[in-house]
Short mmCIF file of C-alpha atoms and ligand atoms in Angstrom, two decimals:
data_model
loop_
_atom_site.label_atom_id
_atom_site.label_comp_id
_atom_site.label_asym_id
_atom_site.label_seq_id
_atom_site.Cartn_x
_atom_site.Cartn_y
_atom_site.Cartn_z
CA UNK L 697 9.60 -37.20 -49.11
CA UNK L 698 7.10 -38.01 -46.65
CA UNK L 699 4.41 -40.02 -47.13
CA UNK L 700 1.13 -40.73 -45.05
CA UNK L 701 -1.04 -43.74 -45.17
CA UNK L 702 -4.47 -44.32 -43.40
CA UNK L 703 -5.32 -47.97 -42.93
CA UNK L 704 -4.18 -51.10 -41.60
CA UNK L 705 -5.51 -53.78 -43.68
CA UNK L 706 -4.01 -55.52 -46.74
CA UNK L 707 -4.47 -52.99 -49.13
CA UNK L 708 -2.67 -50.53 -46.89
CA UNK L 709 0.26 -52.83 -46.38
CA UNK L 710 0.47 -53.45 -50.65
CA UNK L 711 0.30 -49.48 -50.65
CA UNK L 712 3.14 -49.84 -48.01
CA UNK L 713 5.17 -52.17 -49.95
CA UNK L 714 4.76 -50.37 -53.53
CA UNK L 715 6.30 -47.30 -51.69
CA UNK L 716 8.90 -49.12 -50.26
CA UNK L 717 10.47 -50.38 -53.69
CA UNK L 718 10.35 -46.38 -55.03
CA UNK L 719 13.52 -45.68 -56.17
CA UNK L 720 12.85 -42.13 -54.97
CA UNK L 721 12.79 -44.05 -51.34
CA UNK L 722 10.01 -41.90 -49.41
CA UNK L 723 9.83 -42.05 -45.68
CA UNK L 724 6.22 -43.93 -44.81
CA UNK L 725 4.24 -43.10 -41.74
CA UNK L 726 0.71 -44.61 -41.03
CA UNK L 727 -1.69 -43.37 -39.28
CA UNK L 728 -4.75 -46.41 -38.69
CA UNK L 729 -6.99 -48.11 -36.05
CA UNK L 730 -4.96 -50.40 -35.27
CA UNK L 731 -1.10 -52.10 -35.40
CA UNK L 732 -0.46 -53.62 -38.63
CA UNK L 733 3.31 -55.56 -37.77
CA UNK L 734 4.24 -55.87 -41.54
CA UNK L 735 2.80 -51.77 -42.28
CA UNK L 736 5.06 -51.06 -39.14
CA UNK L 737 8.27 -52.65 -40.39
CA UNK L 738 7.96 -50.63 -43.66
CA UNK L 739 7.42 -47.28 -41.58
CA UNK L 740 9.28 -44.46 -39.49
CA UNK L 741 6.61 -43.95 -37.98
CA UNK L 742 2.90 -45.32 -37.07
CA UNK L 743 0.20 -44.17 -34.66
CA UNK L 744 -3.19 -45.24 -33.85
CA UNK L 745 -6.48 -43.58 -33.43
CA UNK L 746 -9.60 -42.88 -35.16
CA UNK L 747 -9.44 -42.75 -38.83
CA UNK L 748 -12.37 -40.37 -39.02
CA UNK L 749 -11.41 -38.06 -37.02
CA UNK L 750 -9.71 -35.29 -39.57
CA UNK L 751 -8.81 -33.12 -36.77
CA UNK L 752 -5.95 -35.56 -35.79
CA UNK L 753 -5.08 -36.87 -39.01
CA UNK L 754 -4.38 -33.39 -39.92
CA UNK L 755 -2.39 -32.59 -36.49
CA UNK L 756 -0.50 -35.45 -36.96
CA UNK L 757 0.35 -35.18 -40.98
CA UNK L 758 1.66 -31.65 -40.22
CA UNK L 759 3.66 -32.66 -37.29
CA UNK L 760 5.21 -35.31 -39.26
CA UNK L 761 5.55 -32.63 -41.87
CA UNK L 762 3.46 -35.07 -44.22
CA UNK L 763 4.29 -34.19 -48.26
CA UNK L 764 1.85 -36.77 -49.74
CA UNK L 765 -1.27 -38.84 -47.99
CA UNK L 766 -2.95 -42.18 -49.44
CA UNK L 767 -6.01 -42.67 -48.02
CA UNK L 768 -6.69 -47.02 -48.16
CA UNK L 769 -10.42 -47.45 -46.84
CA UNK L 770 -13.81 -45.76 -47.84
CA UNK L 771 -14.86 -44.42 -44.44
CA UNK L 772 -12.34 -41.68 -43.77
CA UNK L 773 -13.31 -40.41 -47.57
CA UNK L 774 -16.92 -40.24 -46.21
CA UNK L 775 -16.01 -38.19 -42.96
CA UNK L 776 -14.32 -35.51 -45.29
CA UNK L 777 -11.02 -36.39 -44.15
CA UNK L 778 -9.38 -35.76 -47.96
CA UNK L 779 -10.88 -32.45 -47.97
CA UNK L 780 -9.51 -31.45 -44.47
CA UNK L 781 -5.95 -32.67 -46.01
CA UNK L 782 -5.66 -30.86 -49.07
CA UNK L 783 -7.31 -27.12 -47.13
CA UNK L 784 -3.98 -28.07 -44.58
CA UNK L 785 -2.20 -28.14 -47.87
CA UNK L 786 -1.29 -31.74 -48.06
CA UNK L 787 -1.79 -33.03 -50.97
CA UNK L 788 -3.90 -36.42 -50.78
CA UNK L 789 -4.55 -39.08 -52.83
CA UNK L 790 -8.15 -39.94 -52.47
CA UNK L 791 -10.77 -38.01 -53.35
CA UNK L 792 -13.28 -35.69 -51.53
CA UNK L 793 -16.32 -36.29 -49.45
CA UNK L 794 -18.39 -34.54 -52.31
CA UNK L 795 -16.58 -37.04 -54.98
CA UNK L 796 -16.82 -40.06 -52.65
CA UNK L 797 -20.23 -39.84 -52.61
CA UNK L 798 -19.57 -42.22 -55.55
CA UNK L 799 -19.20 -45.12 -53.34
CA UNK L 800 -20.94 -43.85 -50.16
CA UNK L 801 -24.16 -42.60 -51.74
CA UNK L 802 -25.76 -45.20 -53.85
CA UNK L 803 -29.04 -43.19 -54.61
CA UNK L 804 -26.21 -40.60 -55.93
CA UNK L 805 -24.09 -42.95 -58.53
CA UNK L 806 -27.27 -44.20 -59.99
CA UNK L 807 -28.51 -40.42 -60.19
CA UNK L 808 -25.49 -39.42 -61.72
CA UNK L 809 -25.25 -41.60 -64.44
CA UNK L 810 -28.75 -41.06 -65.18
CA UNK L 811 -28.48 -37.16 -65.38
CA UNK L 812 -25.05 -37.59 -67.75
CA UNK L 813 -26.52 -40.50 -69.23
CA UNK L 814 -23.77 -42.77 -68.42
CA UNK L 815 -23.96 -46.67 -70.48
CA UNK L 816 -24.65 -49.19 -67.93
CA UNK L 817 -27.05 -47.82 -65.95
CA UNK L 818 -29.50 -51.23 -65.00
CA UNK L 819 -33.53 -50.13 -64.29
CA UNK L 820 -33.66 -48.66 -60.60
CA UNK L 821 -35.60 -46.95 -58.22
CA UNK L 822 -34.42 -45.00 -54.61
CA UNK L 823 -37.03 -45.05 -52.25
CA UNK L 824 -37.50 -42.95 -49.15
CA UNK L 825 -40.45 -44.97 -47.83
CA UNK L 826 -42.19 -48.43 -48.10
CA UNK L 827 -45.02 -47.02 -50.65
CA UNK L 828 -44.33 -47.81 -54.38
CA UNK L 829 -41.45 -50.65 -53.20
CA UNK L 830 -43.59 -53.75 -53.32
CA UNK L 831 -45.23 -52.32 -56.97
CA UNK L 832 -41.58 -52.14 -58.44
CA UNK L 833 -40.22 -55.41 -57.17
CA UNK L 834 -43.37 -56.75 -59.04
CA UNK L 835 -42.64 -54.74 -62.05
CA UNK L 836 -38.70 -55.81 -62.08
CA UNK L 837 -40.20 -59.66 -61.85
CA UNK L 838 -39.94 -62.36 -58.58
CA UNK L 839 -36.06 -63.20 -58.10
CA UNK L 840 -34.98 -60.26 -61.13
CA UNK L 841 -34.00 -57.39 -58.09
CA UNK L 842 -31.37 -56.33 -55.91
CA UNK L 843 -32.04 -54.62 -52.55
CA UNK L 844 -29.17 -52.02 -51.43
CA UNK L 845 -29.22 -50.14 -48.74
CA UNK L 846 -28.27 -46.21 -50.14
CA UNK L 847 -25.27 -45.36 -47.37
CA UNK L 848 -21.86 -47.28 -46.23
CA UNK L 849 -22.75 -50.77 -44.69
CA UNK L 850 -19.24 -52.43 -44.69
CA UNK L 851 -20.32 -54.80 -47.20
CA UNK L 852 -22.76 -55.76 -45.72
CA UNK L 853 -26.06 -53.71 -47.52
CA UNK L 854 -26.38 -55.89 -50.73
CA UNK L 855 -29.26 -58.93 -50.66
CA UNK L 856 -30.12 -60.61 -54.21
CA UNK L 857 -33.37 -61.92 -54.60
CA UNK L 858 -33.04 -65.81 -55.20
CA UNK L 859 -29.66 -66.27 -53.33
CA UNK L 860 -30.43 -64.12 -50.17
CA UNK L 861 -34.40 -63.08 -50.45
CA UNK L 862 -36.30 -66.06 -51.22
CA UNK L 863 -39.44 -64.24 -51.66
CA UNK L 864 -41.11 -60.70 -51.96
CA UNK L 865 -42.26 -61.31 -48.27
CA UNK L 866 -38.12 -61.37 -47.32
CA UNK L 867 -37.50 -58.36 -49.84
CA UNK L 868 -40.29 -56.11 -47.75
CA UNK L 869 -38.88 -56.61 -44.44
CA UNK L 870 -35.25 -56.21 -45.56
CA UNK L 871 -35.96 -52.60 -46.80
CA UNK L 872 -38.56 -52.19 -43.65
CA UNK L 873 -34.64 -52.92 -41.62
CA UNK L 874 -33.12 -50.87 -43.85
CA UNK L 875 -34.93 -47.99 -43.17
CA UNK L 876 -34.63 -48.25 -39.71
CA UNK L 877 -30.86 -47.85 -40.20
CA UNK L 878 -30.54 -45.74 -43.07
CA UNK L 879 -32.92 -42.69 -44.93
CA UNK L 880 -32.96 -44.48 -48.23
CA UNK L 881 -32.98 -48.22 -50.32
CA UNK L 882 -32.11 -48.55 -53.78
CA UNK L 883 -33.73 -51.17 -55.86
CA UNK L 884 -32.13 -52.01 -59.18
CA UNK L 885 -32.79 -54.79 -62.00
CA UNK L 886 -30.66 -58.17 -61.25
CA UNK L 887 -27.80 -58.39 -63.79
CA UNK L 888 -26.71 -61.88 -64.95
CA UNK L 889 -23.73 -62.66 -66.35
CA UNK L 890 -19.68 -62.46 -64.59
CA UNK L 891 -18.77 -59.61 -62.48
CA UNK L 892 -15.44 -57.42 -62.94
CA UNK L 893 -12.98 -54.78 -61.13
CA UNK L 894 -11.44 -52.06 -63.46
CA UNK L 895 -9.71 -49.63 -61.39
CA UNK L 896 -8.23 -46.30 -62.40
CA UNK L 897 -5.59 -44.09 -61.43
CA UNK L 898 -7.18 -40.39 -61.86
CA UNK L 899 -6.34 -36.90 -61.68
CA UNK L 900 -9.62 -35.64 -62.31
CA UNK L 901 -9.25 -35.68 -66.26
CA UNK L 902 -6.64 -38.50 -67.53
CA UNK L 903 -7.74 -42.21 -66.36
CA UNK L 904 -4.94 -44.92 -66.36
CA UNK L 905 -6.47 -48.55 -66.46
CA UNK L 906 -5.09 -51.04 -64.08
CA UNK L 907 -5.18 -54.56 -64.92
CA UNK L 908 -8.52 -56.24 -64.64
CA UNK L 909 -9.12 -58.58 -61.53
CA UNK L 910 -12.09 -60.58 -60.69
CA UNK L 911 -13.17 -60.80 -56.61
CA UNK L 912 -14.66 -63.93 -54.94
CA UNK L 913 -17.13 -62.76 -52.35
CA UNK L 914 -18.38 -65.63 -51.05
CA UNK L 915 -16.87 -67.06 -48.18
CA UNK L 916 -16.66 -71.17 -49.09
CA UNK L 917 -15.85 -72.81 -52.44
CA UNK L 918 -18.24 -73.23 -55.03
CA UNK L 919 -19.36 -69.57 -54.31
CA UNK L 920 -21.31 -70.80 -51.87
CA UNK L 921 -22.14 -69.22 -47.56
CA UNK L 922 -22.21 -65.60 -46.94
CA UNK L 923 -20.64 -62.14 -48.74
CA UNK L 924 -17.69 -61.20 -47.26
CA UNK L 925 -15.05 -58.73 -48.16
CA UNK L 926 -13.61 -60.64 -50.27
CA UNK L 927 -11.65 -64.14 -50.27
CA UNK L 928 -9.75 -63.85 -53.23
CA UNK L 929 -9.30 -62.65 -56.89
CA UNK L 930 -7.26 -63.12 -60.17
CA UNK L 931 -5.96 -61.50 -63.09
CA UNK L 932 -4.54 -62.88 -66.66
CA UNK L 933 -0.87 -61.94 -67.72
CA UNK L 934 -2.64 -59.97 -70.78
CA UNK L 935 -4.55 -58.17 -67.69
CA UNK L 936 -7.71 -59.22 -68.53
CA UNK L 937 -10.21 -61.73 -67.82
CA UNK L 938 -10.92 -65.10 -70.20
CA UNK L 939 -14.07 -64.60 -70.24
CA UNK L 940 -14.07 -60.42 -71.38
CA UNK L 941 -14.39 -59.20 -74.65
CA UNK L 942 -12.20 -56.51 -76.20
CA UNK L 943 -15.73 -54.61 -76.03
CA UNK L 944 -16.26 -55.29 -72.64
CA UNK L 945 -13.13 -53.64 -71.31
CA UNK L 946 -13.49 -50.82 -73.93
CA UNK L 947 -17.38 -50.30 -72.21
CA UNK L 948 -15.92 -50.44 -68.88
CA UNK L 949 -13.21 -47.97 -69.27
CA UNK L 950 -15.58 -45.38 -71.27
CA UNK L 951 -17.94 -45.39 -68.42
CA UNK L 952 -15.32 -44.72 -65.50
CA UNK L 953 -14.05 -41.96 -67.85
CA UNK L 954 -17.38 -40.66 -68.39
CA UNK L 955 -18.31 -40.60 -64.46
CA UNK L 956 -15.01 -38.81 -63.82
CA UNK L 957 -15.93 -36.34 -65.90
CA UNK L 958 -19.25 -35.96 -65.11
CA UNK L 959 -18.34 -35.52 -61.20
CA UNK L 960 -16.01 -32.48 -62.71
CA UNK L 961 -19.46 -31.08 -64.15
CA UNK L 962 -21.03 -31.70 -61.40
CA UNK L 963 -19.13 -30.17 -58.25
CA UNK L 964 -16.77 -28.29 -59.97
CA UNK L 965 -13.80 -30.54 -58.36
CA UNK L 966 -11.16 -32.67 -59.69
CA UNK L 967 -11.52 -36.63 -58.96
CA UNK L 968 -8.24 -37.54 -57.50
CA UNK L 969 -7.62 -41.27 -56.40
CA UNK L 970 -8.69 -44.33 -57.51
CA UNK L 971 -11.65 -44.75 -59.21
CA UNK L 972 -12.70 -48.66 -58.98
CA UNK L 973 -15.91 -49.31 -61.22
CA UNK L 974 -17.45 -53.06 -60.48
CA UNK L 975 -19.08 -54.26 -63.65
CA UNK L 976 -21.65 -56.87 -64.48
CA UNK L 977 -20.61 -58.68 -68.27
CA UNK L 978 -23.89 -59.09 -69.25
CA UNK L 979 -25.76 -60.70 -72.98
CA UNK L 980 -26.70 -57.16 -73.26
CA UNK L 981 -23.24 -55.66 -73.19
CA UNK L 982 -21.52 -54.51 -69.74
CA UNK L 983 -23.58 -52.61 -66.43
CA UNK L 984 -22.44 -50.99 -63.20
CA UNK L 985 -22.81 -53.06 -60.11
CA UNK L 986 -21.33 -50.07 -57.79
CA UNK L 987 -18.10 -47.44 -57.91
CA UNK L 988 -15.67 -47.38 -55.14
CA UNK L 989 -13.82 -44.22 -54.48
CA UNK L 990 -10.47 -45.81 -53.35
CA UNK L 991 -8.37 -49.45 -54.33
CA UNK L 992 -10.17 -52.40 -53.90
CA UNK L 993 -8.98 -55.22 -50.93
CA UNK L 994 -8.33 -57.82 -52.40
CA UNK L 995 -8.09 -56.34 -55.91
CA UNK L 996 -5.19 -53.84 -54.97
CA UNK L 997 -3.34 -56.86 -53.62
CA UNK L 998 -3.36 -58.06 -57.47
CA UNK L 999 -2.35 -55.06 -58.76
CA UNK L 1000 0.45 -53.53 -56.64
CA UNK L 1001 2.41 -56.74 -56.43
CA UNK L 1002 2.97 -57.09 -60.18
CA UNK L 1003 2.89 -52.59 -60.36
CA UNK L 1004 7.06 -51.62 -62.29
CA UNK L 1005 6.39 -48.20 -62.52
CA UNK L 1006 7.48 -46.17 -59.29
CA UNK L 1007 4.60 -45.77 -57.63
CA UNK L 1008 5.45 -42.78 -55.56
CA UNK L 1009 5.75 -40.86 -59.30
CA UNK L 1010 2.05 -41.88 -60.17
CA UNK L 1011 0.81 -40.50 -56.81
CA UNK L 1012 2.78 -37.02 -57.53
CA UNK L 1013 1.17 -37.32 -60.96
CA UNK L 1014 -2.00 -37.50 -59.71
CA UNK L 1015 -1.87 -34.94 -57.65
CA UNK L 1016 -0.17 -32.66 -60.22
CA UNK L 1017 -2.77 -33.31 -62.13
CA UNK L 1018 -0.34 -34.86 -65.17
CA UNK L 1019 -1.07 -38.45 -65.25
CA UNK L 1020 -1.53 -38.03 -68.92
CA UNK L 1021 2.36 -37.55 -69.35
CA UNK L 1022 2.89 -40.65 -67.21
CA UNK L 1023 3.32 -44.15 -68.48
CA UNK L 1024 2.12 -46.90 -66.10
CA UNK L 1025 3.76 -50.49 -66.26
CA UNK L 1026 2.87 -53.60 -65.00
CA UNK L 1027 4.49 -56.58 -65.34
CA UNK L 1028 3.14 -59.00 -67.58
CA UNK L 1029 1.96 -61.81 -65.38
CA UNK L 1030 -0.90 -63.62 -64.07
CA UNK L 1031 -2.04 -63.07 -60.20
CA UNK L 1032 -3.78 -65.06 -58.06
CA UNK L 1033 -4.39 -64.00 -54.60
CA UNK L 1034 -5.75 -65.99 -51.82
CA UNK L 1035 -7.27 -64.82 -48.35
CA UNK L 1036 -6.70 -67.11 -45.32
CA UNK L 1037 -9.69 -66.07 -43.06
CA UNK L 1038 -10.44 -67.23 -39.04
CA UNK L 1039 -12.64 -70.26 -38.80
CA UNK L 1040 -16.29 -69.14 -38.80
CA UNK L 1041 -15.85 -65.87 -40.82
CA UNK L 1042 -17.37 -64.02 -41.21
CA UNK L 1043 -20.51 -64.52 -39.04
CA UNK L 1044 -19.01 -66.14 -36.14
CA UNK L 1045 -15.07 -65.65 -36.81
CA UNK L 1046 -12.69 -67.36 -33.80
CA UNK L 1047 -10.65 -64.46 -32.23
CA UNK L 1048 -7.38 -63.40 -31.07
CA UNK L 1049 -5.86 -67.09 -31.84
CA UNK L 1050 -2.02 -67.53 -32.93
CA UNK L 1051 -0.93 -67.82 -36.20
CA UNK L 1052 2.73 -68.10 -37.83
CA UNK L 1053 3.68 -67.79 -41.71
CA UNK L 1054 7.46 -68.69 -40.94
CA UNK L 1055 7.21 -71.44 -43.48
CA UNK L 1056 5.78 -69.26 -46.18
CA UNK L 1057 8.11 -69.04 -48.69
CA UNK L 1058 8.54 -65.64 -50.78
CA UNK L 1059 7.36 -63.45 -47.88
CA UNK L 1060 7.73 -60.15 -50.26
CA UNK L 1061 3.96 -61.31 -51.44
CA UNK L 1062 2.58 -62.21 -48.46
CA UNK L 1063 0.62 -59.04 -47.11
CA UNK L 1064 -0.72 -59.45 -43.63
CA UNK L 1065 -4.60 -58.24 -42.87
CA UNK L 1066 -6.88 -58.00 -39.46
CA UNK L 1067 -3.72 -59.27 -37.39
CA UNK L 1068 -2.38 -57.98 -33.85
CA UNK L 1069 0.90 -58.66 -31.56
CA UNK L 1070 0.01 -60.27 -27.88
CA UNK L 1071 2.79 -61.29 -26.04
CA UNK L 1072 5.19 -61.42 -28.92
CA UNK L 1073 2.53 -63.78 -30.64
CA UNK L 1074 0.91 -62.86 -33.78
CA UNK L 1075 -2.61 -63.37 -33.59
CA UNK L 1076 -5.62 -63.43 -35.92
CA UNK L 1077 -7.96 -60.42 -34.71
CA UNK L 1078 -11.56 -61.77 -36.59
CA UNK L 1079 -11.68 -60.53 -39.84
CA UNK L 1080 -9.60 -61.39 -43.39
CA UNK L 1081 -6.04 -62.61 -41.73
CA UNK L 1082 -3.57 -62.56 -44.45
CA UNK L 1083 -3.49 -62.47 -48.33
CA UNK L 1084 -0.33 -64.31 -50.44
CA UNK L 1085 -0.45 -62.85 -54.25
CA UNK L 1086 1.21 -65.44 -56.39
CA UNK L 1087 2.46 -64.50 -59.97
CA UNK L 1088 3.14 -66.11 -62.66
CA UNK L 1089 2.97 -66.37 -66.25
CA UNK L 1090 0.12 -68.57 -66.37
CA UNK L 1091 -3.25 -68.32 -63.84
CA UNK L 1092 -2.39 -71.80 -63.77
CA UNK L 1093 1.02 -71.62 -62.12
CA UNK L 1094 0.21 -68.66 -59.83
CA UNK L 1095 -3.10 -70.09 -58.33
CA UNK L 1096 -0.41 -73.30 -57.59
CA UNK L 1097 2.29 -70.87 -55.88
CA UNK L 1098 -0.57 -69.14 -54.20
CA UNK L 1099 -2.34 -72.06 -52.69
CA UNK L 1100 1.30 -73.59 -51.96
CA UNK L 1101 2.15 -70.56 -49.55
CA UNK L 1102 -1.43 -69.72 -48.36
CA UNK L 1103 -1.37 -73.48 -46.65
CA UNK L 1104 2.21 -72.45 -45.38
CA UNK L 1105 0.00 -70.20 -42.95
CA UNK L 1106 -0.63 -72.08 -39.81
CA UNK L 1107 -3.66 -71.31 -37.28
CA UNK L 1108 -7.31 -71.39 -37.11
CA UNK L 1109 -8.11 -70.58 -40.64
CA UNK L 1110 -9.47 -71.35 -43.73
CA UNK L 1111 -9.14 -70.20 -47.68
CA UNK L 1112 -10.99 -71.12 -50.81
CA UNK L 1113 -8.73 -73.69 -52.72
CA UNK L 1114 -10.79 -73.31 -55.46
CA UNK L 1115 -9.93 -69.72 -56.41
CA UNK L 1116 -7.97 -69.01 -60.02
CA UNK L 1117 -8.08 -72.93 -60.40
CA UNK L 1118 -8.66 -73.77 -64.24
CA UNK L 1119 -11.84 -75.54 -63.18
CA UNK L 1120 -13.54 -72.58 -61.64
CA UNK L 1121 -11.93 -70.14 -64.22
CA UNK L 1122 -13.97 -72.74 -67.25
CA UNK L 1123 -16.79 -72.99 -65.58
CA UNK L 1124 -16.67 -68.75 -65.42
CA UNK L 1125 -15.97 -68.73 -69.18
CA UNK L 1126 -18.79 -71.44 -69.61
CA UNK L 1127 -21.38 -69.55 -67.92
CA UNK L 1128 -20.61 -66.42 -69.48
CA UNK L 1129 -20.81 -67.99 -73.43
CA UNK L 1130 -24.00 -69.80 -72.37
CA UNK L 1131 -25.52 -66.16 -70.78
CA UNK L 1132 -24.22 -64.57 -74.39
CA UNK L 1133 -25.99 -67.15 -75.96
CA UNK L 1134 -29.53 -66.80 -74.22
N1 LIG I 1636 -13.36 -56.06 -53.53
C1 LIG I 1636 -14.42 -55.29 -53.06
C2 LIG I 1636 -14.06 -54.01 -52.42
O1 LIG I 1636 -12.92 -53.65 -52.33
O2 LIG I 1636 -14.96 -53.31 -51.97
#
């Protein structure tokens, strides 16, 4: 079997890895924008180029004679490149642009669950135009909103009154800038309480849960400095999070179910992929921060590394559309994983300098990131270097393996020691008993 992936990050190279260890042992090709060396080992073949551009994809997956593609990042799901796989006949794990427009259309997740009346919806307004905005950021309250900008912004289109818009007068001219890049802003109630991954497997009707992970966006410890992609997460051995309820994760899972089904009402198509809903636990019961239509980076990373069931069977499921006669395993362990990231990421990251993880011991869980080859030298390109995943049966002994072998990575770079530590993990559970309480 022949198998396609599209990406070069992380996530791609866990997607790499989980096929590798398929007892049904699948050739892997990748086709991505740039040279991922540990994606390349793992593959028969790999080519760069544009990973919008469905024309090629689709030239190359049928000269390859391509029986499966996994599509890793959001942007080739927005430029259709899903759809232009399946009409070739090659069956695709990720789902179309229509169905993406879960992630890439915020204005159209927010409608969505508002027409199908979806739990979790917070109060929220899309706006095509400055007139009406400064009226609802008074009615949502000074420092109670959240400013998005409605298309893809790599991260980058999210500012939270009170940690990055100080005032009304900063909210105003953020949306004024966002309209100058983008036809729409969405403005939405802040939601207080811990934020959450749950990630399904779908084939447009069955869901499979993975196991529940928590991301760190902020770049330095404490949670303090700027967003980023995403320095790090964790998940419990019972899958879960300490600080989740049994009717948290129940909320959580009904409302990915319900959106799956409500995009089969909707468009008339079948959601296959990964559905990732990111979830606010809240006093008032669980909310929707955003969907993403593929596996999350750094959440993935979490999840492959500790996935038993062959992986390659739960793609064909999906695409078979029988996911409900497939029983997913993972192994019962806790996962820390840790991002090593260049020095002055991710404003000002240093570029192209060496870095070596020959000391790092269990390389199997090591998955390497925004990384290039120069004169035999592996170099750091700019953005999130390299992830290690360590597992255990405790958080507390995999955050210790993880930040063991994340310091085992030599070069211009720097990681949050303080993620899946049992301080930061209390003071998580702490803050979300005293936001029940309030
Ligand atoms: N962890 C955030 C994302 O994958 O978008």
């Amino acid at each position: 079997m022949n198998i396609l992936i599209i990406g070069s990050g992380a996530r791609e190279h866990a997607i790499a890895a989980a096929l590798s260890r398929s007892p049904q042992k699948p050739f892997i090709f990748c086709f991505a924008a740039a040279v991922n060396p540990a994606i390349a080992q793992l593959t028969l073949r790999y080519t760069v180029g544009h990973i919008t551009d469905s024309e090629n994809i689709v030239t190359t997956a049928k000269n390859w004679q391509i029986d499966l593609t996994i599509i890793g990042p959001e942007a080739p799901l927005e430029s259709g490149v899903a759809d232009a796989l399946w009409e070739a006949g090659i069956k695709t794990i990720g789902p179309t642009r229509t169905l993406a427009r879960i992630e890439t259309s915020k204005a159209f997740a927010r409608e969505l669950m508002q027409e199908f009346q979806i739990e979790g919806l917070p109060r929220y307004r899309v706006f095509t135009e400055m007139t009406g905005i400064s009226d609802f950021l008074n009615i949502l309250g000074e420092a109670h909103y959240v400013i998005k900008a409605n298309g893809l912004m790599g991260g980058k289109g999210v500012k939270v009154a009170g940690e990055h818009l100080p005032s009304i007068t900063e909210a105003l001219q953020y949306c004024e800038e966002i309209f100058a890049q983008s036809s729409s802003v969405v403005i939405e109630e802040k939601l207080v309480g811990q934020e959450f991954s749950l990630m399904c497997f779908c084939d447009g009707e069955t869901l499979i849960p993975m196991p529940i992970v928590q991301d760190h966006k902020r770049a330095y410890v404490g949670d303090e400095g700027p967003n980023t992609g995403g320095m790090g997460s964790y998940s419990d051995a019972n899958h879960r999070l300490p600080f989740l309820t049994n009717d948290d994760i129940e909320q959580a899972l009904a409302i990915n179910q319900a959106v799956i089904a409500a995009l089969k009402t909707k468009t008339g198509e079948a959601y296959i992929g990964v559905l990732y809903g990111g979830f606010m636990a809240t006093r008032d019961g669980v909310y929707v921060i955003e969907f993403n239509a593929r596996f999350g980076d750094p959440e993935s990373l979490n999840v492959l590394t500790i996935l038993q069931t062959d992986f390659v069977t739960i793609c064909q499921a999906m695409t078979s559309q029988t996911l409900s006669q497939c029983a997913i395993q993972f192994a019962p362990l806790a996962t820390v994983c840790k991002y090593a990231v260049p020095k002055g990421y991710p404003d000002q990251p240093v570029k192209n300098k060496a870095i070596d993880f020959a000391n790092v011991n269990n390389k199997e869980q090591l998955y390497l990131a925004a990384v290039d080859v120069k004169k035999e030298q592996l170099i750091a390109t700019g953005s999130r270097t390299v992830a290690y995943v360590g597992t255990a049966s405790t958080l507390t002994q995999a955050e210790k393996i993880a930040e063991h072998e994340i310091c085992a990575v030599t070069g211009e770079l720097f990681h949050r020691e303080d993620i899946g530590t049992d301080a930061l993990i209390q003071k998580r559970i702490d803050h979300m008993k005293s936001v029940r309480a309030s």
